[in-house]
Amino acid sequence: MKTLIALLRHPALALAFRLYLGGLFISAAMYKINYAAEFTTTIASYRMAPWWSVNILALFMPWLELVSGVLLVAGFRVKAAVSVIAGLIVLFTIGIVVNLLRGAAISCGCFHTIDDPISWWTVARDLTWLGMAVHVYFFDRYLQIDRALVRDLKEIGT
């Protein structure tokens, strides 16, 4: 049991989760940026955002995902980036649950807006990603640029 706990707390697992989540959000963002009109339609289909904010969200959200994903992969400002990603996952999950309870047959819009209907499996997947994000927040220590920068600044005496 102690070995399992030690394995779960190991920074290498957090690094793997960090790289996975970063790559995942970069990939999702690139699709949404390239197909902004489809993503706008997907946001509108959730019927949770005011009509006037749908275009703003469709333009802003993918760039937030992209920047956060790049920061995670680069290991820069990891806690801030993973906090943003966790917040987005929570928002996405709430939207999916609300629409599942409404009985809405809509596309997830996570990666490809076509043939990706929401389901309780989508919720389970998102909650798994949220667990990974929490793990990264608390246990990630490997290959972080900010740690190296702080160490270098301490060495030169500033």
PDB file of C-alpha atoms in Angstrom:
ATOM      1  CA  MET A   1       0.000   0.000   0.000  1.00  0.00           C
ATOM      2  CA  LYS A   2       2.851   2.391   0.833  1.00  0.00           C
ATOM      3  CA  THR A   3       4.398   1.645  -2.541  1.00  0.00           C
ATOM      4  CA  LEU A   4       1.157   2.554  -4.310  1.00  0.00           C
ATOM      5  CA  ILE A   5       0.880   5.819  -2.383  1.00  0.00           C
ATOM      6  CA  ALA A   6       4.523   6.630  -3.135  1.00  0.00           C
ATOM      7  CA  LEU A   7       3.914   5.905  -6.820  1.00  0.00           C
ATOM      8  CA  LEU A   8       0.816   8.120  -6.910  1.00  0.00           C
ATOM      9  CA  ARG A   9       2.719  10.968  -5.254  1.00  0.00           C
ATOM     10  CA  HIS A  10       5.768  10.633  -7.468  1.00  0.00           C
ATOM     11  CA  PRO A  11       6.590  13.796  -9.443  1.00  0.00           C
ATOM     12  CA  ALA A  12       7.191  11.727 -12.595  1.00  0.00           C
ATOM     13  CA  LEU A  13       3.493  10.822 -12.674  1.00  0.00           C
ATOM     14  CA  ALA A  14       2.624  14.498 -12.276  1.00  0.00           C
ATOM     15  CA  LEU A  15       5.004  15.314 -15.135  1.00  0.00           C
ATOM     16  CA  ALA A  16       3.292  12.737 -17.350  1.00  0.00           C
ATOM     17  CA  PHE A  17      -0.124  14.175 -16.441  1.00  0.00           C
ATOM     18  CA  ARG A  18       1.146  17.720 -17.047  1.00  0.00           C
ATOM     19  CA  LEU A  19       2.482  16.890 -20.507  1.00  0.00           C
ATOM     20  CA  TYR A  20      -0.670  14.936 -21.378  1.00  0.00           C
ATOM     21  CA  LEU A  21      -3.031  17.731 -20.285  1.00  0.00           C
ATOM     22  CA  GLY A  22      -0.899  20.374 -21.977  1.00  0.00           C
ATOM     23  CA  GLY A  23      -0.860  18.467 -25.253  1.00  0.00           C
ATOM     24  CA  LEU A  24      -4.554  17.704 -24.954  1.00  0.00           C
ATOM     25  CA  PHE A  25      -5.502  21.349 -24.496  1.00  0.00           C
ATOM     26  CA  ILE A  26      -3.153  22.492 -27.272  1.00  0.00           C
ATOM     27  CA  SER A  27      -4.783  19.985 -29.618  1.00  0.00           C
ATOM     28  CA  ALA A  28      -8.305  20.986 -28.584  1.00  0.00           C
ATOM     29  CA  ALA A  29      -7.485  24.681 -28.933  1.00  0.00           C
ATOM     30  CA  MET A  30      -6.006  24.295 -32.409  1.00  0.00           C
ATOM     31  CA  TYR A  31      -9.165  22.638 -33.674  1.00  0.00           C
ATOM     32  CA  LYS A  32     -11.383  25.322 -32.133  1.00  0.00           C
ATOM     33  CA  ILE A  33      -9.220  28.128 -33.525  1.00  0.00           C
ATOM     34  CA  ASN A  34      -9.248  26.631 -37.023  1.00  0.00           C
ATOM     35  CA  TYR A  35     -13.009  25.987 -36.983  1.00  0.00           C
ATOM     36  CA  ALA A  36     -14.268  28.960 -34.994  1.00  0.00           C
ATOM     37  CA  ALA A  37     -17.673  29.034 -36.710  1.00  0.00           C
ATOM     38  CA  GLU A  38     -18.392  25.410 -35.791  1.00  0.00           C
ATOM     39  CA  PHE A  39     -17.206  26.043 -32.249  1.00  0.00           C
ATOM     40  CA  THR A  40     -19.499  29.078 -32.006  1.00  0.00           C
ATOM     41  CA  THR A  41     -22.435  26.871 -33.013  1.00  0.00           C
ATOM     42  CA  THR A  42     -21.419  24.302 -30.402  1.00  0.00           C
ATOM     43  CA  ILE A  43     -21.280  26.919 -27.635  1.00  0.00           C
ATOM     44  CA  ALA A  44     -24.704  28.214 -28.666  1.00  0.00           C
ATOM     45  CA  SER A  45     -26.140  24.672 -28.628  1.00  0.00           C
ATOM     46  CA  TYR A  46     -25.337  24.344 -24.920  1.00  0.00           C
ATOM     47  CA  ARG A  47     -27.833  27.181 -24.236  1.00  0.00           C
ATOM     48  CA  MET A  48     -25.952  28.330 -21.135  1.00  0.00           C
ATOM     49  CA  ALA A  49     -24.226  31.531 -22.256  1.00  0.00           C
ATOM     50  CA  PRO A  50     -26.100  34.725 -23.128  1.00  0.00           C
ATOM     51  CA  TRP A  51     -26.484  35.112 -26.908  1.00  0.00           C
ATOM     52  CA  TRP A  52     -24.292  38.222 -26.964  1.00  0.00           C
ATOM     53  CA  SER A  53     -21.348  36.374 -25.385  1.00  0.00           C
ATOM     54  CA  VAL A  54     -21.240  33.314 -27.650  1.00  0.00           C
ATOM     55  CA  ASN A  55     -18.912  34.837 -30.269  1.00  0.00           C
ATOM     56  CA  ILE A  56     -16.678  36.333 -27.590  1.00  0.00           C
ATOM     57  CA  LEU A  57     -16.379  32.958 -25.849  1.00  0.00           C
ATOM     58  CA  ALA A  58     -15.698  31.176 -29.144  1.00  0.00           C
ATOM     59  CA  LEU A  59     -12.817  33.533 -29.854  1.00  0.00           C
ATOM     60  CA  PHE A  60     -11.393  33.838 -26.333  1.00  0.00           C
ATOM     61  CA  MET A  61     -11.691  30.305 -24.932  1.00  0.00           C
ATOM     62  CA  PRO A  62      -9.484  28.465 -27.476  1.00  0.00           C
ATOM     63  CA  TRP A  63      -6.667  30.971 -26.998  1.00  0.00           C
ATOM     64  CA  LEU A  64      -6.921  30.561 -23.226  1.00  0.00           C
ATOM     65  CA  GLU A  65      -6.707  26.789 -23.730  1.00  0.00           C
ATOM     66  CA  LEU A  66      -3.749  27.163 -26.102  1.00  0.00           C
ATOM     67  CA  VAL A  67      -1.726  29.466 -23.840  1.00  0.00           C
ATOM     68  CA  SER A  68      -2.438  27.323 -20.763  1.00  0.00           C
ATOM     69  CA  GLY A  69      -1.505  24.151 -22.649  1.00  0.00           C
ATOM     70  CA  VAL A  70       1.755  25.651 -23.913  1.00  0.00           C
ATOM     71  CA  LEU A  71       2.629  26.848 -20.407  1.00  0.00           C
ATOM     72  CA  LEU A  72       2.010  23.340 -19.038  1.00  0.00           C
ATOM     73  CA  VAL A  73       4.169  21.665 -21.673  1.00  0.00           C
ATOM     74  CA  ALA A  74       6.905  24.267 -21.197  1.00  0.00           C
ATOM     75  CA  GLY A  75       6.766  23.943 -17.421  1.00  0.00           C
ATOM     76  CA  PHE A  76       6.311  27.668 -16.905  1.00  0.00           C
ATOM     77  CA  ARG A  77       3.839  28.973 -14.319  1.00  0.00           C
ATOM     78  CA  VAL A  78       2.524  25.441 -13.934  1.00  0.00           C
ATOM     79  CA  LYS A  79       0.237  26.093 -10.963  1.00  0.00           C
ATOM     80  CA  ALA A  80      -1.400  29.060 -12.689  1.00  0.00           C
ATOM     81  CA  ALA A  81      -1.797  27.203 -15.992  1.00  0.00           C
ATOM     82  CA  VAL A  82      -3.170  24.041 -14.425  1.00  0.00           C
ATOM     83  CA  SER A  83      -5.559  26.128 -12.308  1.00  0.00           C
ATOM     84  CA  VAL A  84      -6.950  27.721 -15.477  1.00  0.00           C
ATOM     85  CA  ILE A  85      -7.258  24.315 -17.117  1.00  0.00           C
ATOM     86  CA  ALA A  86      -8.969  22.858 -14.040  1.00  0.00           C
ATOM     87  CA  GLY A  87     -11.396  25.784 -14.028  1.00  0.00           C
ATOM     88  CA  LEU A  88     -12.190  25.220 -17.697  1.00  0.00           C
ATOM     89  CA  ILE A  89     -12.717  21.505 -17.088  1.00  0.00           C
ATOM     90  CA  VAL A  90     -15.142  22.314 -14.254  1.00  0.00           C
ATOM     91  CA  LEU A  91     -17.071  24.716 -16.518  1.00  0.00           C
ATOM     92  CA  PHE A  92     -17.171  22.194 -19.361  1.00  0.00           C
ATOM     93  CA  THR A  93     -18.336  19.437 -17.023  1.00  0.00           C
ATOM     94  CA  ILE A  94     -21.114  21.603 -15.582  1.00  0.00           C
ATOM     95  CA  GLY A  95     -22.281  22.435 -19.106  1.00  0.00           C
ATOM     96  CA  ILE A  96     -22.287  18.781 -20.106  1.00  0.00           C
ATOM     97  CA  VAL A  97     -24.143  17.636 -16.968  1.00  0.00           C
ATOM     98  CA  VAL A  98     -26.787  20.363 -17.320  1.00  0.00           C
ATOM     99  CA  ASN A  99     -27.421  19.399 -20.937  1.00  0.00           C
ATOM    100  CA  LEU A 100     -27.501  15.691 -20.161  1.00  0.00           C
ATOM    101  CA  LEU A 101     -30.145  16.394 -17.520  1.00  0.00           C
ATOM    102  CA  ARG A 102     -32.069  18.474 -20.085  1.00  0.00           C
ATOM    103  CA  GLY A 103     -31.910  15.537 -22.481  1.00  0.00           C
ATOM    104  CA  ALA A 104     -30.172  17.629 -25.135  1.00  0.00           C
ATOM    105  CA  ALA A 105     -28.597  15.623 -27.947  1.00  0.00           C
ATOM    106  CA  ILE A 106     -25.685  17.937 -28.686  1.00  0.00           C
ATOM    107  CA  SER A 107     -22.055  17.586 -29.666  1.00  0.00           C
ATOM    108  CA  CYS A 108     -19.390  17.918 -27.001  1.00  0.00           C
ATOM    109  CA  GLY A 109     -17.318  20.391 -29.007  1.00  0.00           C
ATOM    110  CA  CYS A 110     -14.221  19.302 -27.138  1.00  0.00           C
ATOM    111  CA  PHE A 111     -12.115  18.298 -30.126  1.00  0.00           C
ATOM    112  CA  HIS A 112     -14.229  17.705 -33.213  1.00  0.00           C
ATOM    113  CA  THR A 113     -17.690  19.151 -33.271  1.00  0.00           C
ATOM    114  CA  ILE A 114     -19.032  16.423 -35.545  1.00  0.00           C
ATOM    115  CA  ASP A 115     -19.979  12.972 -34.190  1.00  0.00           C
ATOM    116  CA  ASP A 116     -18.889  13.646 -30.619  1.00  0.00           C
ATOM    117  CA  PRO A 117     -22.166  13.560 -28.655  1.00  0.00           C
ATOM    118  CA  ILE A 118     -22.155  14.284 -24.936  1.00  0.00           C
ATOM    119  CA  SER A 119     -22.731  11.371 -22.571  1.00  0.00           C
ATOM    120  CA  TRP A 120     -22.044  10.350 -19.018  1.00  0.00           C
ATOM    121  CA  TRP A 121     -18.761   8.912 -20.337  1.00  0.00           C
ATOM    122  CA  THR A 122     -17.841  12.458 -21.327  1.00  0.00           C
ATOM    123  CA  VAL A 123     -18.445  13.527 -17.733  1.00  0.00           C
ATOM    124  CA  ALA A 124     -16.306  10.637 -16.433  1.00  0.00           C
ATOM    125  CA  ARG A 125     -13.532  11.572 -18.874  1.00  0.00           C
ATOM    126  CA  ASP A 126     -13.645  15.218 -17.790  1.00  0.00           C
ATOM    127  CA  LEU A 127     -13.571  14.265 -14.110  1.00  0.00           C
ATOM    128  CA  THR A 128     -10.536  12.067 -14.804  1.00  0.00           C
ATOM    129  CA  TRP A 129      -8.814  15.046 -16.421  1.00  0.00           C
ATOM    130  CA  LEU A 130      -9.781  17.176 -13.430  1.00  0.00           C
ATOM    131  CA  GLY A 131      -8.148  14.601 -11.140  1.00  0.00           C
ATOM    132  CA  MET A 132      -5.003  14.758 -13.270  1.00  0.00           C
ATOM    133  CA  ALA A 133      -4.999  18.558 -13.025  1.00  0.00           C
ATOM    134  CA  VAL A 134      -5.313  18.428  -9.233  1.00  0.00           C
ATOM    135  CA  HIS A 135      -2.456  15.912  -9.111  1.00  0.00           C
ATOM    136  CA  VAL A 136      -0.272  18.207 -11.232  1.00  0.00           C
ATOM    137  CA  TYR A 137      -1.086  21.159  -8.985  1.00  0.00           C
ATOM    138  CA  PHE A 138       0.085  19.372  -5.842  1.00  0.00           C
ATOM    139  CA  PHE A 139       2.844  17.019  -7.000  1.00  0.00           C
ATOM    140  CA  ASP A 140       4.531  18.382 -10.123  1.00  0.00           C
ATOM    141  CA  ARG A 141       8.176  19.314  -9.550  1.00  0.00           C
ATOM    142  CA  TYR A 142      10.108  18.033 -12.568  1.00  0.00           C
ATOM    143  CA  LEU A 143      11.295  20.103 -15.517  1.00  0.00           C
ATOM    144  CA  GLN A 144       9.735  23.408 -14.525  1.00  0.00           C
ATOM    145  CA  ILE A 145      11.278  26.462 -16.137  1.00  0.00           C
ATOM    146  CA  ASP A 146      10.309  28.815 -13.312  1.00  0.00           C
ATOM    147  CA  ARG A 147      12.150  26.673 -10.749  1.00  0.00           C
ATOM    148  CA  ALA A 148      15.282  26.794 -12.903  1.00  0.00           C
ATOM    149  CA  LEU A 149      14.962  30.569 -13.318  1.00  0.00           C
ATOM    150  CA  VAL A 150      14.580  31.132  -9.580  1.00  0.00           C
ATOM    151  CA  ARG A 151      17.572  28.886  -8.894  1.00  0.00           C
ATOM    152  CA  ASP A 152      19.675  30.778 -11.463  1.00  0.00           C
ATOM    153  CA  LEU A 153      18.645  34.137 -10.003  1.00  0.00           C
ATOM    154  CA  LYS A 154      19.612  32.968  -6.510  1.00  0.00           C
ATOM    155  CA  GLU A 155      23.010  31.833  -7.798  1.00  0.00           C
ATOM    156  CA  ILE A 156      23.821  35.222  -9.307  1.00  0.00           C
ATOM    157  CA  GLY A 157      22.650  36.980  -6.157  1.00  0.00           C
ATOM    158  CA  THR A 158      19.649  38.958  -7.367  1.00  0.00           C
TER     159      THR A 158
END
